[in-house]
Amino acid sequence: MPKCRICGRKAVVYLRHSRLWLCSEHFNEFIENRVMRTIKRYNLIRKGDRVLLGLSGGKDSVVLAHILSKLRESIGFKLYLAHINLGIGEYSEKNAEVAKKISEKTNAPLIILDLRKILGVGIPELALKTRRPPCSVCGVVKRYLLNALAVELKANSIATGHNLDDMATFILKEFLVQNLEQIPKLAPRIEGVKDYLVAKIKPLYETYEEDIKKYAELNNILYVEEKCPLADETTLTWHLKKHLRDLEYRFPGLTIGFIRRLVKNIEKYPKPGDTIRRCSICGMPSSGKICSFCKITEKALGKPMGPHAREYIKEIV
Ligand code: Q46
Ligand code: ZN
Ligand code: ZN
């Protein structure tokens, strides 16, 4: 039976990327240290910060909620959880239930934004009426509502559960389509603009998806395993992620090496040409005159709903 490299007790996990057998206690320590190092290396959270974590109910954000709740005392920050109920039938209800349980477990206040209460419709209807892929509409809605909520909460940053595999995949995709100016937007920390755009941070930037799964398993952490029924498994991004996982298996440590070297050189990539302005309808960040949320809701519902969504959030905060 393999033994833990640190304490010699029975090992339960093998980390291929680090060629390391570990017991459950030292595996937890390894993962939590890695997140802490990512936070420090990229200056993601500072003492006294208010951090709003987007909690979907899936394994990444749920594990991140647990780890951040453990680290909040030693770093000295306040953790808030935000869950957006996207109105995708039973799938969304299950996620909302998990979010409530995680909030109790981690002792972090939870704010639920229910899309059907705000707009009267969910993601499936918005996608159908705008004839856009559900995930693209969903991305716009989630980014908008999380940012609007973070602005009202006066949060210093919005944390998301994007993991190492996600980020390496997104970056590879931008390489393949030669959208190089998108790469700086995939850094571990993206600065905000005072009063209307809150900084984005990714504390799981250097943590493998497989390790997150193991962490959840070993610590009996509840999360929604079921995939979103609207997920599109035919996209380039989806295939790239699958192939990257195979490559990582053959060449352990490939993904983390790639990401670390890339971040070191991120300054050398062309800067995004689009300047951030404020939407002329709702005042939230936008690359054009009107933000995507106002455009989508106007197309689907006949009226840009940015101002209404902002009012709704102001009232519940
Ligand atoms: S929730 Fe939304 Fe995901 Fe479902 S519609 Fe697509 S983006 S797959 S993370
Ligand atoms: Zn050990
Ligand atoms: Zn707007």
Short mmCIF file of C-alpha atoms and ligand atoms in Angstrom, two decimals:
data_model
loop_
_atom_site.label_atom_id
_atom_site.label_comp_id
_atom_site.label_asym_id
_atom_site.label_seq_id
_atom_site.Cartn_x
_atom_site.Cartn_y
_atom_site.Cartn_z
CA MET A 1 0.00 0.00 0.00
CA PRO A 2 1.51 3.40 -0.94
CA LYS A 3 2.37 5.71 1.94
CA CYS A 4 1.89 9.47 2.39
CA ARG A 5 5.10 11.26 1.42
CA ILE A 6 4.74 13.63 4.41
CA CYS A 7 3.64 11.47 7.36
CA GLY A 8 4.07 7.86 6.22
CA ARG A 9 0.45 6.92 6.92
CA LYS A 10 -1.70 5.14 4.34
CA ALA A 11 -1.99 7.31 1.23
CA VAL A 12 -5.41 7.83 -0.36
CA VAL A 13 -4.54 10.14 -3.25
CA TYR A 14 -1.91 10.13 -5.97
CA LEU A 15 -1.17 13.51 -7.57
CA ARG A 16 0.26 12.69 -10.98
CA HIS A 17 1.28 16.30 -11.70
CA SER A 18 3.50 16.35 -8.61
CA ARG A 19 4.30 12.60 -8.43
CA LEU A 20 3.05 12.58 -4.86
CA TRP A 21 1.14 10.08 -2.72
CA LEU A 22 -0.71 11.77 0.15
CA CYS A 23 -3.04 10.88 3.02
CA SER A 24 -6.32 12.81 3.21
CA GLU A 25 -5.03 15.27 5.80
CA HIS A 26 -1.96 16.17 3.77
CA PHE A 27 -3.93 16.27 0.55
CA ASN A 28 -6.24 18.88 2.09
CA GLU A 29 -3.23 20.82 3.27
CA PHE A 30 -1.67 20.62 -0.21
CA ILE A 31 -4.80 22.00 -1.92
CA GLU A 32 -5.46 24.73 0.63
CA ASN A 33 -1.81 25.82 0.46
CA ARG A 34 -2.00 25.92 -3.30
CA VAL A 35 -5.04 28.21 -3.20
CA MET A 36 -3.36 30.39 -0.58
CA ARG A 37 -0.23 30.63 -2.75
CA THR A 38 -2.31 31.58 -5.80
CA ILE A 39 -4.00 34.31 -3.75
CA LYS A 40 -0.64 35.67 -2.59
CA ARG A 41 1.25 35.25 -5.89
CA TYR A 42 -1.34 37.20 -7.88
CA ASN A 43 -2.44 39.51 -5.07
CA LEU A 44 -6.04 38.32 -5.36
CA ILE A 45 -7.33 39.12 -1.87
CA ARG A 46 -6.01 41.71 0.56
CA LYS A 47 -6.60 42.16 4.25
CA GLY A 48 -9.92 43.90 4.94
CA ASP A 49 -11.41 43.01 1.52
CA ARG A 50 -15.04 42.15 0.94
CA VAL A 51 -15.13 39.21 -1.47
CA LEU A 52 -18.28 38.14 -3.28
CA LEU A 53 -18.12 34.54 -4.50
CA GLY A 54 -20.36 33.46 -7.39
CA LEU A 55 -21.72 30.14 -6.09
CA SER A 56 -23.34 28.06 -8.82
CA GLY A 57 -23.76 24.83 -6.84
CA GLY A 58 -21.26 22.93 -9.03
CA LYS A 59 -18.07 21.40 -7.55
CA ASP A 60 -15.66 24.25 -8.31
CA SER A 61 -17.51 27.13 -6.68
CA VAL A 62 -18.66 24.93 -3.78
CA VAL A 63 -15.11 23.76 -3.03
CA LEU A 64 -13.89 27.33 -3.38
CA ALA A 65 -16.52 28.48 -0.84
CA HIS A 66 -15.19 25.91 1.63
CA ILE A 67 -11.55 26.80 1.10
CA LEU A 68 -12.11 30.57 1.22
CA SER A 69 -14.18 30.19 4.39
CA LYS A 70 -11.17 28.38 5.93
CA LEU A 71 -8.70 31.04 4.77
CA ARG A 72 -10.77 34.11 5.62
CA GLU A 73 -9.48 34.43 9.18
CA SER A 74 -5.79 34.10 8.39
CA ILE A 75 -6.01 36.60 5.51
CA GLY A 76 -8.63 38.77 7.23
CA PHE A 77 -11.39 39.26 4.65
CA LYS A 78 -15.19 39.03 4.56
CA LEU A 79 -16.81 36.38 2.38
CA TYR A 80 -20.25 36.76 0.78
CA LEU A 81 -21.92 34.20 -1.45
CA ALA A 82 -24.11 35.02 -4.45
CA HIS A 83 -26.26 32.45 -6.20
CA ILE A 84 -28.12 33.22 -9.41
CA ASN A 85 -31.14 31.05 -10.03
CA LEU A 86 -31.08 30.90 -13.83
CA GLY A 87 -34.58 29.44 -14.19
CA ILE A 88 -33.40 26.23 -15.89
CA GLY A 89 -36.09 23.98 -14.40
CA GLU A 90 -35.24 21.35 -11.82
CA TYR A 91 -31.52 21.79 -12.44
CA SER A 92 -31.67 25.36 -11.11
CA GLU A 93 -33.79 24.37 -8.11
CA LYS A 94 -31.24 21.71 -7.10
CA ASN A 95 -28.42 24.23 -7.37
CA ALA A 96 -30.28 26.78 -5.26
CA GLU A 97 -30.83 24.16 -2.53
CA VAL A 98 -27.13 23.27 -2.49
CA ALA A 99 -26.20 26.98 -2.33
CA LYS A 100 -28.35 27.41 0.81
CA LYS A 101 -26.70 24.41 2.48
CA ILE A 102 -23.20 25.65 1.62
CA SER A 103 -24.00 29.03 3.10
CA GLU A 104 -25.01 27.35 6.39
CA LYS A 105 -21.93 25.12 6.38
CA THR A 106 -19.46 27.88 5.65
CA ASN A 107 -21.22 30.49 7.76
CA ALA A 108 -21.06 32.99 4.90
CA PRO A 109 -24.11 35.16 4.06
CA LEU A 110 -25.89 34.16 0.84
CA ILE A 111 -27.79 36.39 -1.56
CA ILE A 112 -29.94 34.61 -4.12
CA LEU A 113 -30.88 36.44 -7.31
CA ASP A 114 -33.77 34.69 -9.03
CA LEU A 115 -33.87 35.51 -12.74
CA ARG A 116 -37.57 34.64 -13.04
CA LYS A 117 -38.36 37.08 -10.23
CA ILE A 118 -36.26 39.82 -11.83
CA LEU A 119 -37.20 39.37 -15.50
CA GLY A 120 -40.21 37.03 -15.44
CA VAL A 121 -38.29 34.56 -17.65
CA GLY A 122 -35.31 32.22 -17.34
CA ILE A 123 -32.30 31.49 -19.58
CA PRO A 124 -34.18 29.05 -21.90
CA GLU A 125 -36.74 31.70 -22.91
CA LEU A 126 -34.14 34.46 -23.22
CA ALA A 127 -32.07 32.26 -25.54
CA LEU A 128 -35.07 31.25 -27.60
CA LYS A 129 -36.34 34.80 -28.05
CA THR A 130 -32.94 36.25 -28.93
CA ARG A 131 -31.93 33.20 -31.04
CA ARG A 132 -28.58 33.12 -29.31
CA PRO A 133 -26.83 30.06 -27.83
CA PRO A 134 -28.04 29.60 -24.22
CA CYS A 135 -24.50 29.69 -22.78
CA SER A 136 -23.73 33.02 -24.41
CA VAL A 137 -26.93 34.61 -23.01
CA CYS A 138 -26.26 32.94 -19.66
CA GLY A 139 -22.71 34.33 -19.53
CA VAL A 140 -23.94 37.89 -20.12
CA VAL A 141 -26.70 37.57 -17.49
CA LYS A 142 -24.42 36.06 -14.83
CA ARG A 143 -21.64 38.63 -15.35
CA TYR A 144 -24.12 41.49 -15.27
CA LEU A 145 -26.02 40.45 -12.15
CA LEU A 146 -22.89 39.48 -10.19
CA ASN A 147 -21.23 42.78 -11.00
CA ALA A 148 -24.35 44.81 -10.18
CA LEU A 149 -24.67 42.98 -6.87
CA ALA A 150 -20.97 43.43 -6.05
CA VAL A 151 -21.27 47.17 -6.78
CA GLU A 152 -24.18 47.47 -4.32
CA LEU A 153 -22.34 45.43 -1.69
CA LYS A 154 -19.25 47.60 -2.18
CA ALA A 155 -17.27 44.39 -2.68
CA ASN A 156 -13.57 44.65 -3.56
CA SER A 157 -13.70 41.62 -5.82
CA ILE A 158 -15.86 38.92 -7.37
CA ALA A 159 -14.37 35.44 -6.99
CA THR A 160 -15.30 32.68 -9.42
CA GLY A 161 -14.60 28.95 -9.37
CA HIS A 162 -12.74 28.79 -12.70
CA ASN A 163 -10.07 26.12 -12.33
CA LEU A 164 -6.72 25.43 -14.00
CA ASP A 165 -8.21 23.20 -16.71
CA ASP A 166 -10.86 25.82 -17.57
CA MET A 167 -8.35 28.63 -17.85
CA ALA A 168 -5.80 26.66 -19.87
CA THR A 169 -8.60 25.63 -22.25
CA PHE A 170 -9.90 29.19 -22.70
CA ILE A 171 -6.38 30.45 -23.37
CA LEU A 172 -5.62 27.67 -25.89
CA LYS A 173 -8.85 28.46 -27.68
CA GLU A 174 -7.93 32.12 -28.05
CA PHE A 175 -4.53 31.03 -29.44
CA LEU A 176 -6.15 28.76 -31.98
CA VAL A 177 -8.49 31.44 -33.28
CA GLN A 178 -5.71 34.06 -32.92
CA ASN A 179 -7.77 36.30 -30.70
CA LEU A 180 -4.64 37.27 -28.82
CA GLU A 181 -6.05 40.45 -27.33
CA GLN A 182 -8.49 38.29 -25.35
CA ILE A 183 -5.64 36.60 -23.46
CA PRO A 184 -4.94 39.38 -20.92
CA LYS A 185 -8.63 39.14 -19.97
CA LEU A 186 -7.95 35.57 -18.81
CA ALA A 187 -5.44 36.55 -16.11
CA PRO A 188 -5.95 35.46 -12.46
CA ARG A 189 -6.94 39.01 -11.51
CA ILE A 190 -8.72 41.60 -13.66
CA GLU A 191 -8.89 45.06 -12.18
CA GLY A 192 -12.18 46.91 -11.90
CA VAL A 193 -13.18 50.54 -12.36
CA LYS A 194 -14.33 52.50 -9.33
CA ASP A 195 -18.12 52.60 -8.72
CA TYR A 196 -19.32 50.42 -11.58
CA LEU A 197 -16.98 47.54 -12.40
CA VAL A 198 -15.75 45.24 -9.64
CA ALA A 199 -12.41 43.37 -9.97
CA LYS A 200 -12.58 39.66 -10.87
CA ILE A 201 -10.39 37.04 -9.19
CA LYS A 202 -9.85 33.32 -9.77
CA PRO A 203 -8.34 31.65 -6.69
CA LEU A 204 -8.50 28.16 -8.30
CA TYR A 205 -6.37 29.35 -11.24
CA GLU A 206 -3.58 26.90 -10.38
CA THR A 207 -5.71 24.02 -9.08
CA TYR A 208 -6.45 21.02 -11.30
CA GLU A 209 -10.10 20.11 -11.80
CA GLU A 210 -9.35 16.53 -10.81
CA ASP A 211 -7.94 17.68 -7.46
CA ILE A 212 -11.05 19.79 -6.82
CA LYS A 213 -13.19 16.71 -7.39
CA LYS A 214 -11.03 14.68 -5.01
CA TYR A 215 -11.16 17.42 -2.38
CA ALA A 216 -14.97 17.43 -2.54
CA GLU A 217 -15.09 13.63 -2.33
CA LEU A 218 -12.66 13.26 0.57
CA ASN A 219 -14.36 16.00 2.59
CA ASN A 220 -17.92 14.86 1.82
CA ILE A 221 -18.74 18.22 0.30
CA LEU A 222 -22.17 18.39 -1.24
CA TYR A 223 -22.46 19.72 -4.80
CA VAL A 224 -24.63 19.27 -7.89
CA GLU A 225 -23.02 16.62 -10.11
CA GLU A 226 -25.61 16.78 -12.83
CA LYS A 227 -24.64 18.78 -15.91
CA CYS A 228 -26.69 21.75 -17.05
CA PRO A 229 -29.25 20.48 -19.61
CA LEU A 230 -28.39 23.46 -21.85
CA ALA A 231 -24.63 22.74 -21.95
CA ASP A 232 -23.33 22.40 -25.49
CA GLU A 233 -20.85 19.55 -25.85
CA THR A 234 -20.07 20.19 -29.49
CA THR A 235 -18.06 23.40 -29.07
CA LEU A 236 -14.34 23.83 -29.74
CA THR A 237 -13.82 24.71 -26.07
CA TRP A 238 -15.46 21.49 -24.92
CA HIS A 239 -13.29 19.34 -27.23
CA LEU A 240 -10.12 21.22 -26.32
CA LYS A 241 -10.71 20.59 -22.64
CA LYS A 242 -11.13 16.89 -23.24
CA HIS A 243 -7.92 16.68 -25.28
CA LEU A 244 -5.96 18.76 -22.79
CA ARG A 245 -6.97 16.29 -20.07
CA ASP A 246 -5.61 13.41 -22.20
CA LEU A 247 -2.36 15.29 -22.82
CA GLU A 248 -2.00 16.04 -19.11
CA TYR A 249 -2.37 12.33 -18.41
CA ARG A 250 0.49 11.53 -20.77
CA PHE A 251 2.62 14.52 -19.74
CA PRO A 252 1.89 15.17 -16.04
CA GLY A 253 2.34 18.80 -15.04
CA LEU A 254 1.93 20.09 -18.60
CA THR A 255 -1.10 22.30 -17.80
CA ILE A 256 0.28 24.02 -14.72
CA GLY A 257 3.62 24.64 -16.49
CA PHE A 258 1.81 26.19 -19.44
CA ILE A 259 -0.34 28.46 -17.27
CA ARG A 260 2.54 29.67 -15.09
CA ARG A 261 4.73 30.53 -18.07
CA LEU A 262 1.84 32.23 -19.78
CA VAL A 263 0.98 34.46 -16.82
CA LYS A 264 4.63 35.54 -16.59
CA ASN A 265 4.43 36.75 -20.19
CA ILE A 266 0.88 38.08 -20.15
CA GLU A 267 2.05 41.69 -20.40
CA LYS A 268 3.51 40.93 -23.83
CA TYR A 269 0.12 40.16 -25.37
CA PRO A 270 -1.73 42.89 -27.24
CA LYS A 271 -4.00 44.89 -24.96
CA PRO A 272 -7.73 44.61 -25.64
CA GLY A 273 -8.72 47.41 -28.00
CA ASP A 274 -12.21 47.86 -26.54
CA THR A 275 -12.37 50.52 -23.87
CA ILE A 276 -14.82 50.10 -21.05
CA ARG A 277 -17.55 52.70 -20.98
CA ARG A 278 -20.87 52.95 -19.15
CA CYS A 279 -24.09 51.73 -20.71
CA SER A 280 -26.19 54.77 -21.64
CA ILE A 281 -29.31 53.02 -20.33
CA CYS A 282 -28.27 51.41 -17.04
CA GLY A 283 -24.80 52.83 -16.25
CA MET A 284 -23.16 49.42 -15.99
CA PRO A 285 -19.93 48.53 -17.86
CA SER A 286 -20.18 48.15 -21.61
CA SER A 287 -17.85 48.01 -24.60
CA GLY A 288 -20.39 49.87 -26.76
CA LYS A 289 -23.08 52.48 -26.17
CA ILE A 290 -25.54 49.93 -24.76
CA CYS A 291 -24.53 46.93 -22.64
CA SER A 292 -25.24 43.34 -23.68
CA PHE A 293 -27.71 42.80 -20.85
CA CYS A 294 -29.85 45.76 -21.93
CA LYS A 295 -29.60 44.62 -25.57
CA ILE A 296 -30.59 41.01 -24.86
CA THR A 297 -33.48 41.91 -22.58
CA GLU A 298 -34.74 44.54 -25.02
CA LYS A 299 -34.77 41.98 -27.82
CA ALA A 300 -36.43 39.27 -25.72
CA LEU A 301 -38.82 41.33 -23.62
CA GLY A 302 -39.30 44.53 -25.60
CA LYS A 303 -37.60 46.68 -22.95
CA PRO A 304 -33.99 47.01 -21.73
CA MET A 305 -34.11 45.63 -18.20
CA GLY A 306 -30.76 46.85 -16.82
CA PRO A 307 -32.27 49.69 -14.75
CA HIS A 308 -34.99 47.38 -13.36
CA ALA A 309 -32.46 44.67 -12.42
CA ARG A 310 -30.31 47.25 -10.66
CA GLU A 311 -33.30 48.58 -8.70
CA TYR A 312 -34.27 45.05 -7.72
CA ILE A 313 -30.77 44.35 -6.43
CA LYS A 314 -30.62 47.66 -4.52
CA GLU A 315 -33.81 46.72 -2.72
CA ILE A 316 -32.68 43.30 -1.57
CA VAL A 317 -29.17 44.26 -0.47
S1 Q46 B 1 -25.35 27.20 -16.66
FE1 Q46 B 1 -25.45 28.68 -18.24
FE2 Q46 B 1 -23.50 26.93 -17.85
FE3 Q46 B 1 -25.98 26.03 -18.42
S2 Q46 B 1 -26.58 27.64 -19.84
FE4 Q46 B 1 -24.46 27.23 -20.31
S3 Q46 B 1 -23.39 28.75 -19.11
S4 Q46 B 1 -24.06 25.32 -19.29
S5 Q46 B 1 -21.68 27.00 -16.65
ZN ZN B 2 0.08 12.41 5.55
ZN ZN B 3 -27.28 48.45 -19.73
#
